[in-house]
mmCIF file of C-alpha atoms in Angstrom:
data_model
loop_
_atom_site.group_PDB
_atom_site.id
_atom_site.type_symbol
_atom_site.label_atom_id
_atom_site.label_comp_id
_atom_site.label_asym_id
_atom_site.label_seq_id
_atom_site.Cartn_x
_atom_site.Cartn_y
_atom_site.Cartn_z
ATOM 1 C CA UNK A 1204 5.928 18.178 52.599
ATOM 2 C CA UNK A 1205 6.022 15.810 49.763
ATOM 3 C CA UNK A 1206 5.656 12.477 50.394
ATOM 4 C CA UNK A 1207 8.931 10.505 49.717
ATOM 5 C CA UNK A 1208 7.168 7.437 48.443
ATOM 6 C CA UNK A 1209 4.914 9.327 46.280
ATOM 7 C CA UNK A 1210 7.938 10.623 44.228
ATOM 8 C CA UNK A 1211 9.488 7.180 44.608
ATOM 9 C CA UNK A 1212 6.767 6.121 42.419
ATOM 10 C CA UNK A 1213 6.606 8.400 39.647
ATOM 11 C CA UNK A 1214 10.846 8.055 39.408
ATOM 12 C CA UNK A 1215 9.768 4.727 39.204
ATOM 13 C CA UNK A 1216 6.650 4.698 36.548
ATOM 14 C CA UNK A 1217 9.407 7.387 34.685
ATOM 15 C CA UNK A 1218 11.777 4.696 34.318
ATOM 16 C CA UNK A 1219 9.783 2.378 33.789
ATOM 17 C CA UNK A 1220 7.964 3.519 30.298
ATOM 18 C CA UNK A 1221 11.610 4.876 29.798
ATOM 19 C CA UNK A 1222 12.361 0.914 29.235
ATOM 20 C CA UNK A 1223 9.150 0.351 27.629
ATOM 21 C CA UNK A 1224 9.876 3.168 25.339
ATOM 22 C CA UNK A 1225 13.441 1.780 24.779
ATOM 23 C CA UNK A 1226 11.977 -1.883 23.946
ATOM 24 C CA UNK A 1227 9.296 -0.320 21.178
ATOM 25 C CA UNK A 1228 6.680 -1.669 23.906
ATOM 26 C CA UNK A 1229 5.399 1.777 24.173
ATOM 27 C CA UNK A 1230 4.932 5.370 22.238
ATOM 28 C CA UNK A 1231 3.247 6.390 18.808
ATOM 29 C CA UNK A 1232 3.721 4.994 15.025
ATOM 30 C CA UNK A 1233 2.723 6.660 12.199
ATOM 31 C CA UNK A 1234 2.258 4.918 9.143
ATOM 32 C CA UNK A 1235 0.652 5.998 5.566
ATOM 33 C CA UNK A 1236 -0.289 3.355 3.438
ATOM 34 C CA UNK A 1237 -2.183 3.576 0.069
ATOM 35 C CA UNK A 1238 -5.609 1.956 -0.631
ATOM 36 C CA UNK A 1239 -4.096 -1.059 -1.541
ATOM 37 C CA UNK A 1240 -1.929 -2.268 1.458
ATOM 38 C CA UNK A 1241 -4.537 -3.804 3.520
ATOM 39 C CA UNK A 1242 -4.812 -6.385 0.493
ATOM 40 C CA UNK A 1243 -1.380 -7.437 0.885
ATOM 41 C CA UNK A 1244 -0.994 -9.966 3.194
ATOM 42 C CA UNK A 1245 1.919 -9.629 4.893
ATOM 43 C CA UNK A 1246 0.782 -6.033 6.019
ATOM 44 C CA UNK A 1247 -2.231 -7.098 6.862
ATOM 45 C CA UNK A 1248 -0.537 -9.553 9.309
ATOM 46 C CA UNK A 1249 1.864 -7.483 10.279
ATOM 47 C CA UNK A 1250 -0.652 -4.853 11.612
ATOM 48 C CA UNK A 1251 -2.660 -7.381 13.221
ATOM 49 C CA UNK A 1252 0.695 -9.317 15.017
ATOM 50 C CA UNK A 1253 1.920 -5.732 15.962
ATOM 51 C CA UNK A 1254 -1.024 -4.302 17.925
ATOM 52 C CA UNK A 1255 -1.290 -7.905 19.635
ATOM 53 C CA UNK A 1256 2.491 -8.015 20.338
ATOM 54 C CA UNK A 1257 3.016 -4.298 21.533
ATOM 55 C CA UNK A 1258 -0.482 -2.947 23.060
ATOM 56 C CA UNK A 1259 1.246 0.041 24.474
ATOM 57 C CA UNK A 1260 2.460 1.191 21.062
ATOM 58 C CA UNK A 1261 -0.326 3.648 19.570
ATOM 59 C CA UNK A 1262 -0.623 2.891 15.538
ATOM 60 C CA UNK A 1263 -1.714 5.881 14.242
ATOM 61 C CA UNK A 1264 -2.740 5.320 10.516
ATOM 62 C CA UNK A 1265 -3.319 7.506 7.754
ATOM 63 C CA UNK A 1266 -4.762 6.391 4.204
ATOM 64 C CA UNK A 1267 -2.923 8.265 1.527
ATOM 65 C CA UNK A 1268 -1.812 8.052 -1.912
ATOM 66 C CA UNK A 1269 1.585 7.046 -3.258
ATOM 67 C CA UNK A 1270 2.256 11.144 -4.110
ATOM 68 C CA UNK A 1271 0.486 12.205 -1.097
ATOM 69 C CA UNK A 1272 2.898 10.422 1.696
ATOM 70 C CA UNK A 1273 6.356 11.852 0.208
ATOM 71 C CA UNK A 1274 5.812 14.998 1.659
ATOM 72 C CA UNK A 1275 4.748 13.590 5.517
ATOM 73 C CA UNK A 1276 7.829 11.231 5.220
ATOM 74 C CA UNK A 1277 10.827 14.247 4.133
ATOM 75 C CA UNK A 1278 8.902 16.463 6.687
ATOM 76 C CA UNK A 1279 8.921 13.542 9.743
ATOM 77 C CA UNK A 1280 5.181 13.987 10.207
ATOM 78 C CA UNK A 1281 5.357 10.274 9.006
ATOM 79 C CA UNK A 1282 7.603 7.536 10.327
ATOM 80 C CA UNK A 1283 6.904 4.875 7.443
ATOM 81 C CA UNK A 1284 5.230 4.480 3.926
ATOM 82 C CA UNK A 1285 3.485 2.041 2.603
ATOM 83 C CA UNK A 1286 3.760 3.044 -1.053
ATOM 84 C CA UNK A 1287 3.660 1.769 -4.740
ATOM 85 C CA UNK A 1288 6.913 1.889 -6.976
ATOM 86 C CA UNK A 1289 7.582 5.747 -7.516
ATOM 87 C CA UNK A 1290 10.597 7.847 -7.953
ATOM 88 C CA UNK A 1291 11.375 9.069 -4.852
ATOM 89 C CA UNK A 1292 14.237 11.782 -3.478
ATOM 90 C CA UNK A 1293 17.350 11.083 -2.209
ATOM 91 C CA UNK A 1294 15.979 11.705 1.123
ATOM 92 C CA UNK A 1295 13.885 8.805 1.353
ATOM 93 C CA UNK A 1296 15.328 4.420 1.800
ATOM 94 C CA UNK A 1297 12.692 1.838 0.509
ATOM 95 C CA UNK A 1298 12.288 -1.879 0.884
ATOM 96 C CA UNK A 1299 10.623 -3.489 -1.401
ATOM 97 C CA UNK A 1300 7.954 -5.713 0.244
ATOM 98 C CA UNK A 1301 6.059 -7.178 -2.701
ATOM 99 C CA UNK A 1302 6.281 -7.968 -6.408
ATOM 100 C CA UNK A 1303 3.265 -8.586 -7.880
ATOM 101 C CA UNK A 1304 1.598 -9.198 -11.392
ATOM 102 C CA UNK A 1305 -0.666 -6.962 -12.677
ATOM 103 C CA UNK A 1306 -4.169 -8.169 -13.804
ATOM 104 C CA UNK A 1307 -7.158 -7.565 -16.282
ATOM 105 C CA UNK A 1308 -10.693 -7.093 -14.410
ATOM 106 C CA UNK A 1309 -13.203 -7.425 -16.764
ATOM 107 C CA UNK A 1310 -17.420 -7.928 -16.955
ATOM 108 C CA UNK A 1311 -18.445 -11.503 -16.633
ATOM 109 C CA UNK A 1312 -20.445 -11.150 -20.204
ATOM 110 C CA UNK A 1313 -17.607 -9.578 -21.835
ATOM 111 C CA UNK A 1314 -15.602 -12.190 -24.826
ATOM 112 C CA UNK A 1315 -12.644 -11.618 -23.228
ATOM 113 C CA UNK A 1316 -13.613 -12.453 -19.852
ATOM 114 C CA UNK A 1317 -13.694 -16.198 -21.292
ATOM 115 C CA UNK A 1318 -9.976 -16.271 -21.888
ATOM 116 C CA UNK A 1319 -7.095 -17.675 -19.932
ATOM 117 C CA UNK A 1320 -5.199 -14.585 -20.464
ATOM 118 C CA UNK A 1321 -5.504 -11.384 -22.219
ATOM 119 C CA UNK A 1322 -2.988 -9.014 -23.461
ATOM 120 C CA UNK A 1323 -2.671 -5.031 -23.067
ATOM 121 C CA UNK A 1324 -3.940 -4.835 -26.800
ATOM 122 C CA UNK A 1325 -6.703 -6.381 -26.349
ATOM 123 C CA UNK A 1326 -7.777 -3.944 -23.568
ATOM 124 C CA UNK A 1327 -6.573 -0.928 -24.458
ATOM 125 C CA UNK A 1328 -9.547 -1.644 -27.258
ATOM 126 C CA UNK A 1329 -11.815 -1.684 -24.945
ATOM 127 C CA UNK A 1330 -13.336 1.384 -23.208
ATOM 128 C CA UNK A 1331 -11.487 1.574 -19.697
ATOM 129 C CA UNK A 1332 -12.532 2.597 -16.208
ATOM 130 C CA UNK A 1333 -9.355 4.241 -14.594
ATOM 131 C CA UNK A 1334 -7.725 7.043 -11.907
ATOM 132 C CA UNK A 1335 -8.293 10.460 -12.460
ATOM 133 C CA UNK A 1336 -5.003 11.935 -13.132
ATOM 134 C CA UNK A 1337 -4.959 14.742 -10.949
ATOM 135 C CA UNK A 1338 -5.735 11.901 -7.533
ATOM 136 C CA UNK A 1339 -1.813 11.502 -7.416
ATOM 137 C CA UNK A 1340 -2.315 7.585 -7.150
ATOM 138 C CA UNK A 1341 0.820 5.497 -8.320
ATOM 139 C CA UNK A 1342 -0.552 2.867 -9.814
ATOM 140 C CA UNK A 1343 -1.745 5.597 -12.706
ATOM 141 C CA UNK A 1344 2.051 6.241 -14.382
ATOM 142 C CA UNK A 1345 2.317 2.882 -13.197
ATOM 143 C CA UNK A 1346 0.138 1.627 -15.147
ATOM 144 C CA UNK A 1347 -0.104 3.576 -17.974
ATOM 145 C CA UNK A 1348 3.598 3.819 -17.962
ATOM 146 C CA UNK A 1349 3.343 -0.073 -19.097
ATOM 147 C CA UNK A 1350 0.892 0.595 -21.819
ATOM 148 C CA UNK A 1351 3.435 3.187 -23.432
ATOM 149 C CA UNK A 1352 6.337 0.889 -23.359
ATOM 150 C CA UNK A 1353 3.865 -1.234 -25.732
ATOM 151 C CA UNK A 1354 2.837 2.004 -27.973
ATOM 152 C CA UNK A 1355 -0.512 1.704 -26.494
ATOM 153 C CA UNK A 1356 -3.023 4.324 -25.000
ATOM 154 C CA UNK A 1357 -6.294 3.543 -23.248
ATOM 155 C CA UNK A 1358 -9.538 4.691 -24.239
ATOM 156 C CA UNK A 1359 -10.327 5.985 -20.490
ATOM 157 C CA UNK A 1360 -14.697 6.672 -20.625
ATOM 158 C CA UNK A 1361 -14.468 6.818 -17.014
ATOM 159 C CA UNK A 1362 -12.206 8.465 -14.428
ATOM 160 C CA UNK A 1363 -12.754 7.966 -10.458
ATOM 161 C CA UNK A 1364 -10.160 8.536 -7.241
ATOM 162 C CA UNK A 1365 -10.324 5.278 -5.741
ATOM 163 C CA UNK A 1366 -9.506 1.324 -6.782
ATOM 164 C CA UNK A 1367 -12.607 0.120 -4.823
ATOM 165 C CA UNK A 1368 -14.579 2.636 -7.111
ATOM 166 C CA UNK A 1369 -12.944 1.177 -10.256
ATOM 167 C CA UNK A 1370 -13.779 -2.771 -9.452
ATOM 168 C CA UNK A 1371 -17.599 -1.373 -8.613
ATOM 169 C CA UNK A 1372 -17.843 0.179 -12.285
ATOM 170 C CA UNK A 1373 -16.063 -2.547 -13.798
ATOM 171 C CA UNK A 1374 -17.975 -5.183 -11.765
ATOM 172 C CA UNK A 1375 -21.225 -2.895 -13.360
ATOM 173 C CA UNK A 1376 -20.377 -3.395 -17.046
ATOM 174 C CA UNK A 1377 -18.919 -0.058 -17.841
ATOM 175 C CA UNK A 1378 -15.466 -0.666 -18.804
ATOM 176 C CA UNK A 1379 -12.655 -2.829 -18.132
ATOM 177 C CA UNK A 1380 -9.173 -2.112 -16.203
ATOM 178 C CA UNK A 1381 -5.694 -3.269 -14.326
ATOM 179 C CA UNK A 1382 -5.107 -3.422 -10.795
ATOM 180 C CA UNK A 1383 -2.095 -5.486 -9.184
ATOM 181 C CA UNK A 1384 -3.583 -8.742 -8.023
ATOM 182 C CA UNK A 1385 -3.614 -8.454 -4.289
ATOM 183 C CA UNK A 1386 -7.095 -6.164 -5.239
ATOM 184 C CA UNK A 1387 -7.767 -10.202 -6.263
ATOM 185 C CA UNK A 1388 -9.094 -10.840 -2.422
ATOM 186 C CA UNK A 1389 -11.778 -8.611 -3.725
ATOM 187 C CA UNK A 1390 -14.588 -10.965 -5.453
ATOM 188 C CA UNK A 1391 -17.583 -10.088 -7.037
ATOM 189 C CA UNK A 1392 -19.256 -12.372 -9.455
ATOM 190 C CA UNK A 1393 -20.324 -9.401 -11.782
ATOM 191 C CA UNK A 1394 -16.639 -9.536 -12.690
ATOM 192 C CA UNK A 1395 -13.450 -11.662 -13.702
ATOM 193 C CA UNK A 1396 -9.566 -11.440 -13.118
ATOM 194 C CA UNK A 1397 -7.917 -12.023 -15.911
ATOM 195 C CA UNK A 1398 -4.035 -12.777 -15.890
ATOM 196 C CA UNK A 1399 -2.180 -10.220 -18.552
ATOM 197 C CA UNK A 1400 0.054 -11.719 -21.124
ATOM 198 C CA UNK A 1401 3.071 -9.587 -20.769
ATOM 199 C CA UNK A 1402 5.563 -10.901 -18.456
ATOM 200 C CA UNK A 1403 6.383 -6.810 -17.426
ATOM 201 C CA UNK A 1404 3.209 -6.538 -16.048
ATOM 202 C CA UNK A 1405 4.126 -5.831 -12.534
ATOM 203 C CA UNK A 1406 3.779 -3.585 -9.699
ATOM 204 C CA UNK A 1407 5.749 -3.467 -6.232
ATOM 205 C CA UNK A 1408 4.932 -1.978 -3.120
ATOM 206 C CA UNK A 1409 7.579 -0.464 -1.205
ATOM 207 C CA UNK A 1410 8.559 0.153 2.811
ATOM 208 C CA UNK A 1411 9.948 3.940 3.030
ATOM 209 C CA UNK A 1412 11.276 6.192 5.163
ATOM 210 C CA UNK A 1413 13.216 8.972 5.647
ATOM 211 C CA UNK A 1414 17.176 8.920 5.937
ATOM 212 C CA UNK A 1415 17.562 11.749 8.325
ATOM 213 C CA UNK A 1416 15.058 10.512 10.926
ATOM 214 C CA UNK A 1417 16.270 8.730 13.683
ATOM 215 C CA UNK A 1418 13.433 5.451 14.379
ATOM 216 C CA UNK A 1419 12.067 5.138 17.128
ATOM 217 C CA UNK A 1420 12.500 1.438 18.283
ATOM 218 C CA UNK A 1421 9.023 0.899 17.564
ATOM 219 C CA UNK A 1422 8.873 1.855 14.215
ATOM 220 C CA UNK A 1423 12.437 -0.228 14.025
ATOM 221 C CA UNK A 1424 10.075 -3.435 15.541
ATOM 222 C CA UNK A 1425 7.497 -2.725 12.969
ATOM 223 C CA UNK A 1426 9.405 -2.973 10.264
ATOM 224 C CA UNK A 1427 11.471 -5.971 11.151
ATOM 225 C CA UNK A 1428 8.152 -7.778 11.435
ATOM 226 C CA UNK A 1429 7.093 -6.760 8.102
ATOM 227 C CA UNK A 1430 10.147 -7.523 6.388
ATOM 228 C CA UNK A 1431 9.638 -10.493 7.705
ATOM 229 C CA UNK A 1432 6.301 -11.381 6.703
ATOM 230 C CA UNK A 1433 7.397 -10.093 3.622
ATOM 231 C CA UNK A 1434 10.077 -12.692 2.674
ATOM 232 C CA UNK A 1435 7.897 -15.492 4.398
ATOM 233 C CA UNK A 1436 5.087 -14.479 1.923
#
């Protein structure tokens, strides 16, 4: 015979990650962010306040590109996105969490390393160390989508797949490039960041996810906090 107080308990454990669950103190969120979110600071801090605040929740994290994550988010495989500005199906909301100015990186030695600030022009004159095209990364029509609007086109010597892989060249004298600034927390003294002249030099990273998903209430705590930090920031 089954004990009465055993099954007592596990109605009771039942209902109680039932609440949990309800709260967002407890189940799975899963989050794709590009390369660059961890340099934001309000993400950052919202990952770090989130795992401290809800230790039950399991964050279950996936680096992707922009391109990469629109897929996992239509499909539900993904809860949220952590994305740069992209067009993106109807399918799909989006917060924008940050707007941020682009910036030059260039050698230390270089002339126009020595200047306040330096304009697209200038450095599309200059041979330039950027994303392969096929890598699917936003910040490539993102980018170059800003050079066109000026009738300009880079003289790309060297393509790579990751931002961390362009600073490293560029911090090694073979080019220069443009990254939004919160790759700034990145310092090496091989290198300078350079403010660009035009004011349309920008880049935002966006919050998405899917319309036709219901959130869970974790993912719906998540992104309150992050909002949050956002507009604080």
């Amino acid at each position: 015979m089954v004990d009465s107080r055993h099954i007592l308990s596990l109605v009771n454990d039942a209902a109680a990650r039932a609440e949990r669950l309800h709260q967002g103190e407890a189940g799975e969120i899963r989050i794709g962010f590009t390369s660059s979110a961890p340099f934001i600071r309000a993400v950052s801090h919202t990952f770090s306040l989130f795992r401290q605040s809800y230790p039950g929740v399991h964050m279950q994290t996936r680096e992707m590109n922009t391109r990469e994550q629109i897929a996992p988010l239509n499909e539900g495989v993904l809860d949220i996105g952590l994305l740069r500005n992209t067009p993106l199906p109807d399918t799909l909301n989006r917060e924008v969490i940050l707007h941020e100015p682009l910036m030059a990186m260039i050698p230390r030695e270089h002339r126009l390393a020595q200047k306040p600030v330096v304009s697209l022009t200038e450095l599309a004159e200059e041979p330039f160390v950027f994303f392969d095209p096929h890598v699917g990364t936003g910040l490539y029509d993102d980018i170059l989508g800003l050079m066109r609007r000026y009738n300009l086109s880079p003289t790309i010597t060297q393509e790579v797949g990751e931002a961390m892989t362009i600073i490293g060249l560029v911090a090694a004298g073979l080019g220069v490039s443009i990254l939004p600034a919160s790759f700034k927390r990145v310092q090496m003294s091989e290198m300078r960041w350079v403010p660009l002249a035009e004011e349309d030099a920008v880049s935002e990273m966006w919050l998405v996810w899917p319309k036709h998903h219901e959130q869970s209430h974790a993912v719906q705590r998540f992104c309150q906090l992050l909002l949050l930090a956002a507009r604080r920031d």
